[in-house]
Amino acid sequence: NAGVTQTPKFRILKIGQSMTLQCTQDMNHNYMYWYRQDPGMGLKLIYYSVGAGITDKGEVPNGYNVSRSTTEDFPLRLELAAPSQTSVYFCASSLGTGGDWVTEAFFGQGTRLTVV
Amino acid sequence: KQEVTQIPAALSVPEGENLVLNCSFTDSAIYNLQWFRQDPGKGLTSLLLIQSSQREQTSGRLNASLDKSSGRSTLYIAASQPGDSATYLCAGKYSGAGSYQLTFGKGTKLSVIP
């Protein structure tokens, strides 16, 4: 079972460069999320999507953009990378958010990004 | 604002010991609470999900409880093994505004000493 797959696993960017972090899930989940994890901090939500064509900002969206053209894919775009975006990025998915049994979240293995 | 707190930040125990990890949350309007395990340099693995209508969930040597009235959840690990060494994260999902996201604690780093 593939679950949630993120690419790349590691990346080093120079200040001002752009890149896209890829995320795909094969569980037919409606909800997808991007979190970032900084040392000593809890995970913070960047963006989320409730279905294809629908996205919205989370807690820390500045400097990022997302799109959701299919159920499976939810790429995260960094424009004009800054050192403050050095972090570990996690993509997650869940079937939905209504009803107890559908809300378990599954996470990818993460992308470790360094901006120098 | 909902907050999730995990104390202690780190815990070291000898192999074979039973242990409890603590998670506290500030808002009783919690919808469910999920416990995750994170190994160094890896992603999050879901361990247990407790719904607000439940008091506990069990999986193998793991037992998680949820007490909404006191704002606490615990993860009990029986007969700990060195392979249990990892960081354990709890995360709450709340009803109402912000129900789309999980609010995470900062984690407890567990070391089980052989």
mmCIF file of C-alpha atoms in Angstrom:
data_model
loop_
_atom_site.group_PDB
_atom_site.id
_atom_site.type_symbol
_atom_site.label_atom_id
_atom_site.label_comp_id
_atom_site.label_asym_id
_atom_site.label_seq_id
_atom_site.Cartn_x
_atom_site.Cartn_y
_atom_site.Cartn_z
ATOM 1 C CA ASN A 1 0.000 0.000 0.000
ATOM 2 C CA ALA A 2 1.552 3.297 -1.127
ATOM 3 C CA GLY A 3 -0.616 5.602 1.028
ATOM 4 C CA VAL A 4 0.717 9.177 0.884
ATOM 5 C CA THR A 5 3.836 9.664 -1.233
ATOM 6 C CA GLN A 6 5.994 12.783 -1.176
ATOM 7 C CA THR A 7 8.825 13.751 -3.480
ATOM 8 C CA PRO A 8 11.594 14.759 -3.189
ATOM 9 C CA LYS A 9 12.785 13.508 0.219
ATOM 10 C CA PHE A 10 15.538 16.119 0.460
ATOM 11 C CA ARG A 11 16.227 19.394 -1.315
ATOM 12 C CA ILE A 12 18.579 22.322 -0.947
ATOM 13 C CA LEU A 13 17.441 25.620 -2.446
ATOM 14 C CA LYS A 14 19.178 28.930 -2.806
ATOM 15 C CA ILE A 15 17.433 32.075 -1.592
ATOM 16 C CA GLY A 16 15.024 33.324 -4.241
ATOM 17 C CA GLN A 17 14.671 30.011 -6.067
ATOM 18 C CA SER A 18 11.321 28.307 -6.514
ATOM 19 C CA MET A 19 10.280 24.693 -6.297
ATOM 20 C CA THR A 20 7.275 22.409 -6.066
ATOM 21 C CA LEU A 21 6.888 19.704 -3.437
ATOM 22 C CA GLN A 22 4.864 16.836 -4.808
ATOM 23 C CA CYS A 23 2.260 14.856 -2.857
ATOM 24 C CA THR A 24 0.025 12.079 -4.096
ATOM 25 C CA GLN A 25 -2.295 9.671 -2.302
ATOM 26 C CA ASP A 26 -3.941 6.503 -3.547
ATOM 27 C CA MET A 27 -6.617 6.109 -0.880
ATOM 28 C CA ASN A 28 -9.259 8.214 -2.652
ATOM 29 C CA HIS A 29 -9.239 10.635 0.269
ATOM 30 C CA ASN A 30 -11.120 13.904 -0.080
ATOM 31 C CA TYR A 31 -9.081 15.964 2.382
ATOM 32 C CA MET A 32 -5.416 16.738 1.882
ATOM 33 C CA TYR A 33 -3.110 18.897 3.985
ATOM 34 C CA TRP A 34 0.342 20.419 4.021
ATOM 35 C CA TYR A 35 2.097 20.859 7.368
ATOM 36 C CA ARG A 36 5.540 22.106 8.242
ATOM 37 C CA GLN A 37 7.532 20.901 11.237
ATOM 38 C CA ASP A 38 10.251 23.032 12.778
ATOM 39 C CA PRO A 39 12.628 21.822 15.525
ATOM 40 C CA GLY A 40 11.017 21.963 18.956
ATOM 41 C CA MET A 41 7.683 23.055 17.517
ATOM 42 C CA GLY A 42 4.480 21.263 16.767
ATOM 43 C CA LEU A 43 3.341 20.775 13.204
ATOM 44 C CA LYS A 44 1.707 23.846 11.674
ATOM 45 C CA LEU A 45 -0.882 23.713 8.899
ATOM 46 C CA ILE A 46 0.082 25.586 5.712
ATOM 47 C CA TYR A 47 -2.793 24.818 3.329
ATOM 48 C CA TYR A 48 -5.524 22.276 3.034
ATOM 49 C CA SER A 49 -7.993 21.046 0.415
ATOM 50 C CA VAL A 50 -11.428 19.473 0.842
ATOM 51 C CA GLY A 51 -11.579 18.170 -2.730
ATOM 52 C CA ALA A 52 -10.436 18.755 -6.283
ATOM 53 C CA GLY A 53 -10.557 22.442 -7.152
ATOM 54 C CA ILE A 54 -11.015 23.611 -3.533
ATOM 55 C CA THR A 55 -8.154 24.861 -1.388
ATOM 56 C CA ASP A 56 -7.845 27.150 1.606
ATOM 57 C CA LYS A 57 -5.222 28.691 3.858
ATOM 58 C CA GLY A 58 -4.134 27.190 7.116
ATOM 59 C CA GLU A 59 -2.204 28.766 9.967
ATOM 60 C CA VAL A 60 1.041 29.667 8.123
ATOM 61 C CA PRO A 61 0.314 30.136 4.377
ATOM 62 C CA ASN A 62 2.614 33.068 3.545
ATOM 63 C CA GLY A 63 5.211 32.239 0.896
ATOM 64 C CA TYR A 64 3.371 29.151 -0.365
ATOM 65 C CA ASN A 65 0.768 28.256 -2.941
ATOM 66 C CA VAL A 66 -1.182 25.100 -3.670
ATOM 67 C CA SER A 67 -3.456 23.634 -6.295
ATOM 68 C CA ARG A 68 -5.693 20.571 -6.375
ATOM 69 C CA SER A 69 -6.616 19.583 -9.905
ATOM 70 C CA THR A 70 -7.205 15.904 -9.074
ATOM 71 C CA THR A 71 -8.277 13.944 -5.995
ATOM 72 C CA GLU A 72 -4.884 12.238 -5.859
ATOM 73 C CA ASP A 73 -2.427 15.149 -6.123
ATOM 74 C CA PHE A 74 -1.816 18.180 -3.936
ATOM 75 C CA PRO A 75 1.440 19.968 -4.840
ATOM 76 C CA LEU A 76 2.907 22.736 -2.687
ATOM 77 C CA ARG A 77 4.671 25.563 -4.488
ATOM 78 C CA LEU A 78 7.371 27.711 -2.876
ATOM 79 C CA GLU A 79 8.020 30.980 -4.658
ATOM 80 C CA LEU A 80 11.106 33.053 -3.824
ATOM 81 C CA ALA A 81 12.479 30.699 -1.197
ATOM 82 C CA ALA A 82 13.644 32.286 2.063
ATOM 83 C CA PRO A 83 15.739 30.857 4.937
ATOM 84 C CA SER A 84 12.610 30.938 7.134
ATOM 85 C CA GLN A 85 11.161 28.218 4.904
ATOM 86 C CA THR A 86 13.869 25.769 5.961
ATOM 87 C CA SER A 87 11.774 23.028 7.518
ATOM 88 C CA VAL A 88 10.410 19.530 7.125
ATOM 89 C CA TYR A 89 7.219 19.464 5.104
ATOM 90 C CA PHE A 90 4.573 16.795 5.540
ATOM 91 C CA CYS A 91 1.636 16.039 3.327
ATOM 92 C CA ALA A 92 -1.344 14.259 4.863
ATOM 93 C CA SER A 93 -4.752 13.034 3.814
ATOM 94 C CA SER A 94 -7.994 11.912 5.381
ATOM 95 C CA LEU A 95 -11.196 10.557 3.922
ATOM 96 C CA GLY A 96 -13.261 13.423 5.272
ATOM 97 C CA THR A 97 -13.931 15.478 8.338
ATOM 98 C CA GLY A 98 -17.491 14.558 9.136
ATOM 99 C CA GLY A 99 -18.378 11.505 11.166
ATOM 100 C CA ASP A 100 -16.030 9.824 13.573
ATOM 101 C CA TRP A 101 -14.767 6.994 11.430
ATOM 102 C CA VAL A 102 -13.597 9.038 8.503
ATOM 103 C CA THR A 103 -11.248 11.460 10.189
ATOM 104 C CA GLU A 104 -8.047 9.474 10.742
ATOM 105 C CA ALA A 105 -5.146 11.289 9.095
ATOM 106 C CA PHE A 106 -2.335 9.554 7.222
ATOM 107 C CA PHE A 107 1.013 11.218 6.631
ATOM 108 C CA GLY A 108 3.736 10.996 4.016
ATOM 109 C CA GLN A 109 7.412 10.505 4.854
ATOM 110 C CA GLY A 110 8.241 14.192 4.588
ATOM 111 C CA THR A 111 10.441 16.482 2.506
ATOM 112 C CA ARG A 112 13.435 18.000 4.267
ATOM 113 C CA LEU A 113 14.061 21.428 2.708
ATOM 114 C CA THR A 114 17.043 23.664 3.382
ATOM 115 C CA VAL A 115 17.183 27.208 2.010
ATOM 116 C CA VAL A 116 20.687 28.703 1.917
ATOM 117 C CA LYS B 1 -7.181 29.169 20.535
ATOM 118 C CA GLN B 2 -6.845 25.427 20.949
ATOM 119 C CA GLU B 3 -3.560 24.250 22.406
ATOM 120 C CA VAL B 4 -2.160 20.780 22.899
ATOM 121 C CA THR B 5 0.622 20.220 25.405
ATOM 122 C CA GLN B 6 2.830 17.188 25.969
ATOM 123 C CA ILE B 7 4.885 16.817 29.108
ATOM 124 C CA PRO B 8 7.630 15.709 29.527
ATOM 125 C CA ALA B 9 9.473 16.623 26.351
ATOM 126 C CA ALA B 10 11.745 13.617 26.824
ATOM 127 C CA LEU B 11 11.542 10.387 28.797
ATOM 128 C CA SER B 12 14.049 7.595 29.323
ATOM 129 C CA VAL B 13 13.016 4.216 30.765
ATOM 130 C CA PRO B 14 14.615 0.769 31.115
ATOM 131 C CA GLU B 15 13.399 -1.997 28.857
ATOM 132 C CA GLY B 16 10.389 -3.890 30.154
ATOM 133 C CA GLU B 17 8.889 -1.016 32.079
ATOM 134 C CA ASN B 18 5.297 0.085 31.618
ATOM 135 C CA LEU B 19 5.008 3.804 30.894
ATOM 136 C CA VAL B 20 2.483 6.570 30.344
ATOM 137 C CA LEU B 21 2.784 9.515 27.982
ATOM 138 C CA ASN B 22 0.633 12.539 28.697
ATOM 139 C CA CYS B 23 -1.249 14.919 26.447
ATOM 140 C CA SER B 24 -3.398 17.821 27.630
ATOM 141 C CA PHE B 25 -5.680 20.053 25.589
ATOM 142 C CA THR B 26 -7.374 23.338 26.339
ATOM 143 C CA ASP B 27 -10.755 23.009 24.672
ATOM 144 C CA SER B 28 -13.326 20.389 25.641
ATOM 145 C CA ALA B 29 -14.926 20.728 22.185
ATOM 146 C CA ILE B 30 -12.508 18.131 20.934
ATOM 147 C CA TYR B 31 -13.808 15.907 18.179
ATOM 148 C CA ASN B 32 -11.161 13.233 18.344
ATOM 149 C CA LEU B 33 -7.572 12.760 19.419
ATOM 150 C CA GLN B 34 -4.929 10.907 17.458
ATOM 151 C CA TRP B 35 -1.602 9.538 18.683
ATOM 152 C CA PHE B 36 1.300 9.300 16.262
ATOM 153 C CA ARG B 37 4.787 7.869 16.347
ATOM 154 C CA GLN B 38 7.652 9.608 14.560
ATOM 155 C CA ASP B 39 11.032 7.976 14.050
ATOM 156 C CA PRO B 40 14.060 10.213 13.365
ATOM 157 C CA GLY B 41 13.979 11.570 9.826
ATOM 158 C CA LYS B 42 10.713 9.800 9.102
ATOM 159 C CA GLY B 43 7.062 10.641 8.715
ATOM 160 C CA LEU B 44 4.259 10.227 11.212
ATOM 161 C CA THR B 45 2.701 6.828 11.766
ATOM 162 C CA SER B 46 -0.818 6.790 13.170
ATOM 163 C CA LEU B 47 -1.037 4.650 16.306
ATOM 164 C CA LEU B 48 -4.492 5.168 17.754
ATOM 165 C CA LEU B 49 -7.493 7.403 17.148
ATOM 166 C CA ILE B 50 -9.945 8.054 19.970
ATOM 167 C CA GLN B 51 -13.313 9.554 19.170
ATOM 168 C CA SER B 52 -14.883 12.047 21.550
ATOM 169 C CA SER B 53 -17.591 9.494 22.346
ATOM 170 C CA GLN B 54 -14.998 6.907 23.419
ATOM 171 C CA ARG B 55 -12.915 6.709 26.551
ATOM 172 C CA GLU B 56 -10.131 4.476 25.297
ATOM 173 C CA GLN B 57 -8.676 2.525 22.398
ATOM 174 C CA THR B 58 -6.271 -0.393 22.413
ATOM 175 C CA SER B 59 -3.850 -1.783 19.885
ATOM 176 C CA GLY B 60 -1.470 -4.507 21.004
ATOM 177 C CA ARG B 61 0.701 -3.128 23.839
ATOM 178 C CA LEU B 62 -0.716 0.366 23.383
ATOM 179 C CA ASN B 63 -3.733 1.805 25.160
ATOM 180 C CA ALA B 64 -4.893 5.383 24.730
ATOM 181 C CA SER B 65 -7.481 7.098 26.901
ATOM 182 C CA LEU B 66 -9.397 10.332 26.509
ATOM 183 C CA ASP B 67 -10.978 12.371 29.308
ATOM 184 C CA LYS B 68 -12.673 15.439 27.859
ATOM 185 C CA SER B 69 -13.754 16.819 31.221
ATOM 186 C CA SER B 70 -10.182 17.058 32.474
ATOM 187 C CA GLY B 71 -8.693 17.879 29.063
ATOM 188 C CA ARG B 72 -6.306 14.930 29.127
ATOM 189 C CA SER B 73 -5.290 11.972 27.045
ATOM 190 C CA THR B 74 -2.749 9.330 27.959
ATOM 191 C CA LEU B 75 -0.888 6.752 25.918
ATOM 192 C CA TYR B 76 0.037 3.671 27.924
ATOM 193 C CA ILE B 77 2.804 1.444 26.591
ATOM 194 C CA ALA B 78 3.113 -1.950 28.244
ATOM 195 C CA ALA B 79 6.377 -3.876 28.548
ATOM 196 C CA SER B 80 8.433 -1.292 26.683
ATOM 197 C CA GLN B 81 11.031 -2.411 24.130
ATOM 198 C CA PRO B 82 14.017 -0.621 22.576
ATOM 199 C CA GLY B 83 12.057 -0.572 19.305
ATOM 200 C CA ASP B 84 9.525 1.706 20.994
ATOM 201 C CA SER B 85 12.128 4.475 21.076
ATOM 202 C CA ALA B 86 10.713 7.346 19.024
ATOM 203 C CA THR B 87 8.938 10.662 19.397
ATOM 204 C CA TYR B 88 5.251 10.361 20.235
ATOM 205 C CA LEU B 89 2.906 13.111 19.109
ATOM 206 C CA CYS B 90 -0.692 13.702 20.049
ATOM 207 C CA ALA B 91 -3.021 15.812 17.934
ATOM 208 C CA GLY B 92 -6.571 16.983 18.524
ATOM 209 C CA LYS B 93 -9.272 17.677 16.008
ATOM 210 C CA TYR B 94 -11.911 20.131 17.136
ATOM 211 C CA SER B 95 -15.479 20.735 16.029
ATOM 212 C CA GLY B 96 -16.496 24.123 14.710
ATOM 213 C CA ALA B 97 -14.047 26.668 13.341
ATOM 214 C CA GLY B 98 -10.723 25.039 12.475
ATOM 215 C CA SER B 99 -12.271 21.586 12.273
ATOM 216 C CA TYR B 100 -10.293 20.900 9.118
ATOM 217 C CA GLN B 101 -6.949 20.692 10.891
ATOM 218 C CA LEU B 102 -5.160 18.776 13.588
ATOM 219 C CA THR B 103 -3.634 20.759 16.450
ATOM 220 C CA PHE B 104 -0.389 19.079 17.435
ATOM 221 C CA GLY B 105 1.591 18.916 20.643
ATOM 222 C CA LYS B 106 5.368 19.203 20.439
ATOM 223 C CA GLY B 107 5.880 15.556 21.260
ATOM 224 C CA THR B 108 7.557 13.388 23.883
ATOM 225 C CA LYS B 109 10.840 11.791 22.866
ATOM 226 C CA LEU B 110 10.947 8.300 24.363
ATOM 227 C CA SER B 111 14.158 6.332 24.839
ATOM 228 C CA VAL B 112 13.901 2.723 25.988
ATOM 229 C CA ILE B 113 17.254 1.560 27.335
ATOM 230 C CA PRO B 114 18.169 -2.132 26.823
#
